[in-house]
Amino acid sequence: MTLADRLNKIIAEQNISKREFAKRIGVSENYVYTLTGESKKITTLSPSLAKVIAFEFGCDAEWVLHGNKE
């Protein structure tokens, strides 16, 4: 599972828009679309942003970063 897949899974499970996801983690909507898009150009995330996502959505930061502990 890629980073884009993991982020899209969080968004789908929370039943929120990518705009709402971006707002809740404090990044631009364009950045979220870049992270979750088909091109999958961005394959890594900063540990600090992974922790914000994990805290906000109740998942594991290690899983957000690397797909471990699924």
Tab-separated table of C-alpha atoms in Angstrom:
chain	number	residue	atom	x	y	z
A	1	MET	CA	0.000	0.000	0.000
A	2	THR	CA	1.434	3.358	-1.033
A	3	LEU	CA	1.342	6.596	0.938
A	4	ALA	CA	-1.427	7.816	-1.394
A	5	ASP	CA	-3.399	4.624	-0.722
A	6	ARG	CA	-3.051	5.019	3.048
A	7	LEU	CA	-4.133	8.664	3.007
A	8	ASN	CA	-7.051	7.915	0.691
A	9	LYS	CA	-8.071	5.103	3.043
A	10	ILE	CA	-8.139	7.513	6.005
A	11	ILE	CA	-10.189	10.020	4.000
A	12	ALA	CA	-12.658	7.333	2.893
A	13	GLU	CA	-13.006	5.817	6.361
A	14	GLN	CA	-13.634	9.241	7.886
A	15	ASN	CA	-16.133	10.007	5.116
A	16	ILE	CA	-14.660	13.476	4.581
A	17	SER	CA	-13.510	15.448	1.560
A	18	LYS	CA	-9.881	16.049	0.697
A	19	ARG	CA	-10.565	19.713	1.457
A	20	GLU	CA	-11.707	18.821	4.984
A	21	PHE	CA	-8.708	16.507	5.426
A	22	ALA	CA	-6.347	19.330	4.415
A	23	LYS	CA	-8.047	21.778	6.766
A	24	ARG	CA	-7.876	19.390	9.713
A	25	ILE	CA	-4.149	18.683	9.303
A	26	GLY	CA	-3.181	22.259	8.448
A	27	VAL	CA	-1.933	21.898	4.883
A	28	SER	CA	-3.145	23.211	1.549
A	29	GLU	CA	-5.780	21.380	-0.425
A	30	ASN	CA	-3.379	21.265	-3.385
A	31	TYR	CA	-0.795	19.457	-1.253
A	32	VAL	CA	-3.362	16.840	-0.253
A	33	TYR	CA	-4.302	16.323	-3.905
A	34	THR	CA	-0.606	15.918	-4.721
A	35	LEU	CA	-0.181	13.384	-1.910
A	36	THR	CA	-3.273	11.379	-2.788
A	37	GLY	CA	-3.398	11.726	-6.559
A	38	GLU	CA	-2.866	9.270	-9.345
A	39	SER	CA	0.650	10.495	-10.148
A	40	LYS	CA	1.922	9.411	-6.722
A	41	LYS	CA	4.926	11.707	-7.153
A	42	ILE	CA	5.293	12.197	-3.417
A	43	THR	CA	6.092	8.941	-1.676
A	44	THR	CA	7.237	10.189	1.727
A	45	LEU	CA	5.865	12.394	4.446
A	46	SER	CA	7.568	14.232	7.289
A	47	PRO	CA	7.331	12.402	10.617
A	48	SER	CA	5.776	15.500	12.186
A	49	LEU	CA	2.948	15.609	9.627
A	50	ALA	CA	2.408	11.867	10.051
A	51	LYS	CA	2.001	12.475	13.797
A	52	VAL	CA	-0.556	15.217	13.150
A	53	ILE	CA	-2.531	12.893	10.867
A	54	ALA	CA	-2.290	10.060	13.378
A	55	PHE	CA	-3.460	12.269	16.245
A	56	GLU	CA	-6.284	13.886	14.287
A	57	PHE	CA	-7.662	10.663	12.836
A	58	GLY	CA	-6.784	8.095	15.494
A	59	CYS	CA	-4.357	5.984	13.524
A	60	ASP	CA	-0.728	4.980	13.972
A	61	ALA	CA	1.946	7.423	12.748
A	62	GLU	CA	4.225	4.553	11.768
A	63	TRP	CA	1.447	3.124	9.598
A	64	VAL	CA	0.871	6.540	7.993
A	65	LEU	CA	4.589	6.826	7.191
A	66	HIS	CA	5.471	3.286	6.157
A	67	GLY	CA	2.368	1.127	6.148
A	68	ASN	CA	3.563	-0.847	9.166
A	69	LYS	CA	1.315	-1.965	12.014
A	70	GLU	CA	-1.717	-2.240	9.786
